[in-house]
XYZ file of C-alpha atoms in Angstrom:
414
model
C -16.565 -13.849 -56.850
C -19.938 -12.104 -56.807
C -20.222 -9.100 -54.536
C -22.507 -10.641 -51.931
C -20.021 -10.795 -49.077
C -20.398 -8.604 -46.005
C -16.725 -7.587 -45.929
C -14.144 -6.828 -48.585
C -11.140 -7.679 -46.418
C -10.643 -9.231 -42.984
C -7.459 -9.023 -40.911
C -7.236 -12.252 -38.918
C -4.876 -11.947 -35.944
C -5.480 -8.213 -35.643
C -4.547 -8.188 -31.936
C -1.015 -9.472 -32.618
C 1.974 -7.204 -33.240
C 2.094 -7.536 -37.039
C -1.685 -7.781 -37.281
C -2.003 -4.350 -35.684
C 0.595 -2.958 -38.099
C -1.407 -4.287 -41.040
C -4.595 -2.751 -39.658
C -2.834 0.600 -39.185
C -1.560 0.465 -42.745
C -5.030 -0.193 -44.131
C -6.358 3.003 -42.515
C -4.705 5.011 -45.297
C -4.211 2.378 -48.004
C -7.728 0.935 -48.257
C -10.402 2.722 -50.306
C -12.531 5.027 -48.143
C -15.594 2.850 -48.651
C -13.778 -0.456 -48.043
C -15.602 -2.825 -45.735
C -12.922 -3.966 -43.284
C -13.217 -6.470 -40.444
C -10.792 -7.183 -37.617
C -10.815 -10.786 -36.437
C -9.293 -12.691 -33.558
C -10.165 -14.851 -30.598
C -10.679 -12.095 -27.989
C -13.514 -9.596 -28.337
C -12.002 -7.386 -25.639
C -8.593 -7.210 -27.312
C -10.149 -6.565 -30.708
C -12.099 -3.668 -29.211
C -8.888 -2.169 -27.835
C -7.195 -2.444 -31.223
C -10.126 -0.750 -32.954
C -10.179 2.013 -30.342
C -6.457 2.593 -30.889
C -6.968 2.956 -34.628
C -9.125 6.021 -34.112
C -12.203 7.395 -35.862
C -11.232 6.214 -39.361
C -11.868 2.664 -38.178
C -15.213 3.490 -36.621
C -17.157 1.500 -39.204
C -14.878 -1.551 -39.110
C -16.518 -4.693 -37.770
C -15.099 -6.982 -35.086
C -15.356 -10.739 -35.630
C -14.533 -13.263 -32.926
C -13.069 -16.488 -34.290
C -10.529 -18.979 -33.004
C -8.433 -21.434 -35.016
C -9.778 -24.220 -32.831
C -13.372 -23.489 -33.842
C -14.046 -24.726 -37.406
C -17.601 -23.415 -37.376
C -16.488 -19.886 -36.504
C -13.796 -19.979 -39.200
C -16.263 -21.218 -41.806
C -18.622 -18.396 -40.882
C -15.781 -15.862 -41.082
C -14.672 -17.099 -44.507
C -18.228 -16.988 -45.844
C -18.623 -13.328 -44.835
C -15.563 -11.851 -46.554
C -14.068 -11.608 -50.032
C -10.485 -11.913 -48.744
C -8.617 -12.678 -45.531
C -5.077 -11.786 -44.528
C -3.754 -13.727 -41.562
C -0.810 -13.147 -39.247
C -1.665 -16.044 -36.926
C 1.341 -18.339 -36.828
C 3.292 -20.484 -36.656
C 1.151 -21.615 -39.548
C 2.090 -25.277 -39.081
C 0.402 -25.122 -35.680
C -2.442 -22.712 -36.325
C -2.821 -21.999 -40.034
C -4.435 -24.998 -41.712
C -8.008 -24.589 -40.362
C -8.279 -21.134 -41.959
C -6.811 -22.398 -45.240
C -9.502 -25.077 -45.270
C -12.285 -22.621 -44.471
C -11.223 -20.234 -47.223
C -10.640 -22.962 -49.801
C -14.093 -24.414 -49.162
C -15.828 -21.006 -49.172
C -14.107 -19.665 -52.291
C -12.522 -16.899 -50.207
C -9.161 -15.404 -51.134
C -6.459 -15.765 -48.476
C -2.948 -14.415 -47.849
C -0.442 -15.223 -45.099
C 3.127 -14.534 -43.993
C 4.408 -18.082 -43.724
C 8.078 -18.881 -44.120
C 7.402 -22.583 -43.502
C 7.887 -24.901 -46.507
C 6.260 -27.742 -44.576
C 3.081 -25.704 -44.217
C 2.947 -24.688 -47.876
C 3.531 -28.274 -48.997
C 0.766 -29.587 -46.736
C -1.645 -26.811 -47.717
C -1.079 -27.555 -51.404
C -1.458 -31.294 -50.950
C -4.668 -30.994 -48.940
C -6.495 -27.945 -50.293
C -5.191 -26.949 -53.735
C -7.823 -28.918 -55.650
C -10.627 -27.633 -53.424
C -9.498 -24.041 -53.923
C -9.312 -24.554 -57.688
C -12.898 -25.835 -57.657
C -14.229 -22.868 -55.642
C -12.025 -20.209 -57.282
C -10.176 -19.325 -54.076
C -6.672 -17.905 -54.292
C -4.719 -19.231 -51.291
C -1.580 -17.111 -51.424
C 1.341 -18.019 -49.169
C 4.365 -15.977 -48.103
C 3.175 -12.406 -48.678
C 5.743 -10.531 -46.585
C 9.515 -10.156 -46.701
C 9.216 -13.927 -46.994
C 8.817 -14.038 -50.031
C 7.415 -11.124 -52.080
C 10.724 -9.357 -52.918
C 12.199 -12.636 -54.159
C 9.084 -13.752 -55.993
C 8.265 -10.452 -57.697
C 11.911 -9.754 -58.606
C 12.109 -12.943 -60.646
C 8.617 -12.403 -62.041
C 9.595 -8.926 -63.291
C 12.783 -10.340 -64.811
C 10.697 -12.902 -66.652
C 8.302 -10.232 -67.937
C 11.240 -8.145 -69.170
C 12.759 -11.074 -71.078
C 9.406 -11.621 -72.767
C 9.249 -7.948 -73.772
C 12.835 -8.063 -75.110
C 12.492 -11.549 -76.630
C 15.805 -12.626 -75.088
C 14.942 -16.219 -74.256
C 14.326 -18.104 -71.036
C 15.856 -17.395 -67.653
C 18.729 -19.719 -66.807
C 21.018 -18.851 -63.861
C 19.542 -16.305 -61.441
C 21.029 -15.164 -58.116
C 19.521 -12.753 -55.588
C 21.811 -10.835 -53.206
C 20.023 -9.533 -50.105
C 21.050 -6.533 -48.000
C 18.953 -5.346 -45.086
C 18.769 -3.708 -41.684
C 16.199 -5.125 -39.296
C 15.580 -7.509 -36.468
C 14.439 -11.122 -36.363
C 10.859 -11.392 -35.182
C 9.666 -13.741 -32.496
C 7.150 -15.121 -34.977
C 9.897 -16.033 -37.454
C 11.842 -17.868 -34.781
C 8.712 -19.644 -33.577
C 7.991 -20.771 -37.139
C 11.446 -22.328 -37.353
C 10.805 -24.103 -34.064
C 7.482 -25.415 -35.305
C 9.170 -26.951 -38.341
C 11.906 -28.557 -36.258
C 9.329 -30.005 -33.887
C 7.340 -31.356 -36.846
C 10.460 -33.055 -38.199
C 11.189 -34.511 -34.757
C 7.711 -36.055 -34.730
C 7.860 -37.261 -38.348
C 11.329 -37.766 -39.784
C 10.000 -38.031 -43.342
C 9.303 -34.283 -43.288
C 13.050 -33.664 -43.392
C 12.924 -34.673 -47.058
C 10.800 -31.599 -47.791
C 13.321 -29.314 -46.108
C 16.201 -30.940 -47.981
C 14.642 -30.782 -51.465
C 15.129 -27.478 -53.363
C 12.016 -28.314 -55.406
C 9.864 -29.454 -52.488
C 7.099 -26.975 -53.362
C 7.077 -27.708 -57.083
C 3.764 -28.425 -58.744
C 5.431 -31.299 -60.647
C 8.744 -32.505 -59.229
C 9.535 -34.668 -62.276
C 9.623 -31.644 -64.583
C 12.284 -29.797 -62.607
C 16.009 -29.747 -63.494
C 18.529 -31.601 -61.370
C 19.203 -29.991 -58.003
C 22.987 -30.168 -58.416
C 24.668 -26.864 -57.595
C 21.636 -25.316 -55.925
C 22.948 -25.256 -52.354
C 21.661 -22.359 -50.262
C 24.970 -22.186 -48.376
C 27.307 -19.476 -49.655
C 30.687 -17.925 -48.919
C 32.730 -15.828 -51.342
C 33.212 -12.556 -53.177
C 30.127 -10.913 -54.616
C 32.038 -10.293 -57.843
C 31.959 -14.057 -58.362
C 28.211 -13.653 -58.949
C 28.623 -10.594 -61.150
C 31.508 -8.099 -61.657
C 29.159 -5.217 -60.830
C 28.707 -6.439 -57.245
C 31.102 -5.440 -54.445
C 32.075 -7.055 -51.176
C 31.415 -10.506 -49.828
C 28.382 -12.741 -49.533
C 27.334 -15.416 -47.067
C 24.353 -17.661 -46.474
C 20.962 -15.938 -46.358
C 18.836 -17.463 -43.632
C 15.612 -16.948 -45.606
C 16.907 -18.525 -48.821
C 15.650 -21.981 -47.946
C 12.037 -20.838 -48.130
C 12.211 -18.016 -50.663
C 13.899 -20.110 -53.333
C 11.245 -22.799 -53.075
C 8.473 -20.218 -53.453
C 10.121 -18.788 -56.577
C 10.505 -22.252 -58.081
C 6.851 -22.978 -57.295
C 5.900 -19.805 -59.172
C 7.737 -21.088 -62.231
C 5.666 -24.279 -62.165
C 2.367 -22.513 -61.464
C 3.023 -20.267 -64.467
C 3.637 -23.255 -66.722
C 7.429 -23.150 -66.385
C 7.371 -19.736 -68.049
C 10.707 -18.751 -66.471
C 12.404 -21.627 -68.264
C 12.778 -25.384 -68.263
C 16.367 -24.995 -67.034
C 15.693 -22.136 -64.623
C 18.136 -22.271 -61.705
C 17.777 -19.939 -58.729
C 19.563 -19.227 -55.463
C 19.829 -16.487 -52.834
C 22.751 -15.152 -50.805
C 23.282 -12.285 -48.369
C 25.675 -9.352 -48.650
C 27.917 -8.794 -45.631
C 29.641 -5.674 -46.977
C 33.159 -4.908 -48.157
C 35.060 -4.037 -44.975
C 38.305 -5.881 -44.127
C 36.283 -8.055 -41.752
C 33.662 -8.936 -44.358
C 35.245 -12.306 -45.276
C 35.183 -13.281 -41.616
C 31.579 -12.135 -41.329
C 30.606 -14.128 -44.420
C 32.209 -17.288 -43.082
C 30.778 -16.744 -39.601
C 27.301 -16.106 -40.982
C 27.313 -19.302 -42.981
C 28.706 -21.370 -40.130
C 26.398 -19.713 -37.603
C 23.260 -20.421 -39.606
C 24.194 -24.073 -40.037
C 25.052 -24.409 -36.345
C 21.952 -22.498 -35.265
C 19.612 -24.668 -37.298
C 21.306 -27.770 -35.923
C 20.987 -26.565 -32.346
C 17.350 -25.589 -32.872
C 16.585 -28.996 -34.319
C 18.316 -30.768 -31.435
C 16.685 -28.737 -28.670
C 13.255 -28.992 -30.296
C 13.274 -32.764 -29.886
C 12.926 -32.795 -26.105
C 10.695 -31.063 -23.567
C 13.702 -29.737 -21.625
C 15.241 -28.349 -24.795
C 12.015 -26.589 -25.701
C 11.953 -24.996 -22.249
C 15.468 -23.661 -22.836
C 14.370 -22.177 -26.155
C 11.381 -20.533 -24.474
C 13.770 -18.696 -22.156
C 16.379 -17.500 -24.655
C 14.467 -16.790 -27.870
C 12.278 -13.753 -28.615
C 8.618 -14.381 -27.912
C 6.083 -14.473 -30.738
C 3.831 -11.435 -30.936
C 6.609 -9.036 -29.919
C 8.489 -6.505 -32.010
C 10.729 -3.430 -32.106
C 9.813 0.171 -31.359
C 8.305 2.437 -33.995
C 11.630 4.245 -34.368
C 13.467 0.972 -34.979
C 10.849 -0.141 -37.493
C 11.142 3.080 -39.450
C 14.955 3.086 -39.576
C 15.164 -0.373 -41.103
C 15.489 -1.033 -44.843
C 16.178 -3.718 -47.415
C 17.619 -3.940 -50.925
C 17.494 -7.061 -53.078
C 19.697 -7.164 -56.184
C 18.976 -10.038 -58.565
C 21.342 -10.904 -61.413
C 19.769 -12.953 -64.192
C 21.120 -14.631 -67.327
C 19.051 -15.881 -70.237
C 19.359 -18.635 -72.794
C 20.313 -16.073 -75.468
C 23.193 -14.704 -73.386
C 21.415 -11.542 -72.213
C 21.929 -10.312 -68.658
C 19.605 -8.315 -66.415
C 19.692 -6.728 -62.967
C 16.524 -6.413 -60.880
C 16.297 -4.156 -57.832
C 13.641 -4.457 -55.141
C 14.099 -2.015 -52.257
C 12.085 -0.321 -49.521
C 12.417 1.666 -46.329
C 11.252 0.233 -43.017
C 12.186 -2.845 -41.038
C 11.707 -5.671 -43.551
C 10.103 -8.104 -41.101
C 7.653 -5.597 -39.653
C 7.111 -2.236 -41.369
C 7.694 -3.397 -44.937
C 5.979 -6.725 -44.335
C 2.821 -4.967 -43.110
C 2.742 -2.986 -46.355
C 3.252 -6.102 -48.479
C 0.583 -8.154 -46.722
C -1.826 -5.234 -46.666
C -1.428 -4.579 -50.390
C -1.782 -8.285 -51.171
C -5.073 -8.320 -49.308
C -6.279 -5.220 -51.148
C -5.302 -6.734 -54.501
C -7.216 -9.920 -53.682
C -10.250 -7.951 -52.564
C -10.435 -5.268 -55.251
C -8.257 -5.931 -58.316
C -8.922 -7.840 -61.504
C -6.478 -10.723 -61.253
C -5.596 -13.760 -63.355
C -8.200 -16.503 -63.189
C -5.728 -18.983 -61.696
C -6.900 -20.434 -58.362
C -5.551 -22.873 -55.808
C -2.622 -22.739 -53.390
C -0.534 -20.049 -55.062
C 2.460 -17.748 -54.773
C 2.313 -13.928 -54.876
C 3.710 -13.819 -58.431
C 1.291 -16.414 -59.772
C -1.752 -14.930 -58.032
C -1.219 -11.215 -58.592
C 2.176 -10.478 -60.133
C 1.221 -7.436 -62.206
C -1.280 -5.903 -59.803
C 0.914 -6.401 -56.759
C 3.935 -4.880 -58.492
C 1.994 -1.716 -59.287
C 0.498 -1.537 -55.818
C 3.867 -1.809 -54.088
C 5.409 0.764 -56.404
C 2.565 3.131 -55.549
C 3.254 2.422 -51.867
C 6.828 3.709 -52.308
C 8.798 0.538 -52.958
C 11.371 0.338 -55.733
C 10.823 -2.515 -58.201
C 12.921 -2.109 -61.335
C 14.684 -4.181 -64.006
C 17.513 -3.001 -66.247
C 19.467 -4.764 -68.955
C 23.090 -5.088 -67.887
């Protein structure tokens, strides 16, 4: 992209909770001469956000644009090298910006955890983005950068060691943090979409729904995201018990899409799943079983209530509202650790660790989205374009950026 754009990076949704966190992060993380814009639908709210950021944001520009105004979005996309967006649920509000960026050749990053959105974005705008050179990068927060980059780093290590292709790979997630209102609202948006069009349930049921070529994938047998058992059953080095990880359904599909986008570099028989650690206390087996059962029941209840107007009203009353979040103290005391055990076709075994301080859905996610935007705006990246994953778009650059930001990303041979 030639350097004729007015801005290097635009934060779209800057008046929302996570959008403000991203803007705050960029105050220190962006180069001093970076040309930053804050975008949203309310000029008054954008002005308040800029004022709250202090004098270091004095030169940042405010851009008014609404997802319902295609002309404004096209103008926004044409003015900037890259956009990061926190405006979700993306199924409801995200596609117009994807279109604008794909058509303008503008790089884009979001926080979606919605497979239905990624599938639709790829079907509608991948070819356009390829033609213009735009990198449309989905899932650049806790959904799904730790998963995606962990497997990418494992792949790079096997290439360095010449130990063959990845075969069976399992990620075990541990974390402390809350569930955001935006995450819950995204789940609701998907359930409502399925209620309106039952065929969309096939996307949610298919482990390879986001693949670039479904016919080239291995059989889905044994890839269930539901889990309950001892962690030592995954690898003797792991302690405690594991249960179902609520984010596995999206993360695993993103990782499998990366494999396809990279030419099936991970392996033709690459098999991947994710589970969640529930600790090793005497009550851990109960917690593992309850977690798995609770997730299944919760998804079922959400799907049922999302079908009717009365049910949606009930959900409005009991679920956290989008655009809300925890206190600064709570955000800073959160953490996450992802341990990924990988086996290769030669019999080698590896352990990847991806860990960071800060609430994963807020503090750490703001860092990940912010650094993705900076990589898209400033770094020399692979020439690949289209609707992409973090690993395919910027695997090496993003790894180094997140390490420099204080996150642990490491691979060791077990």
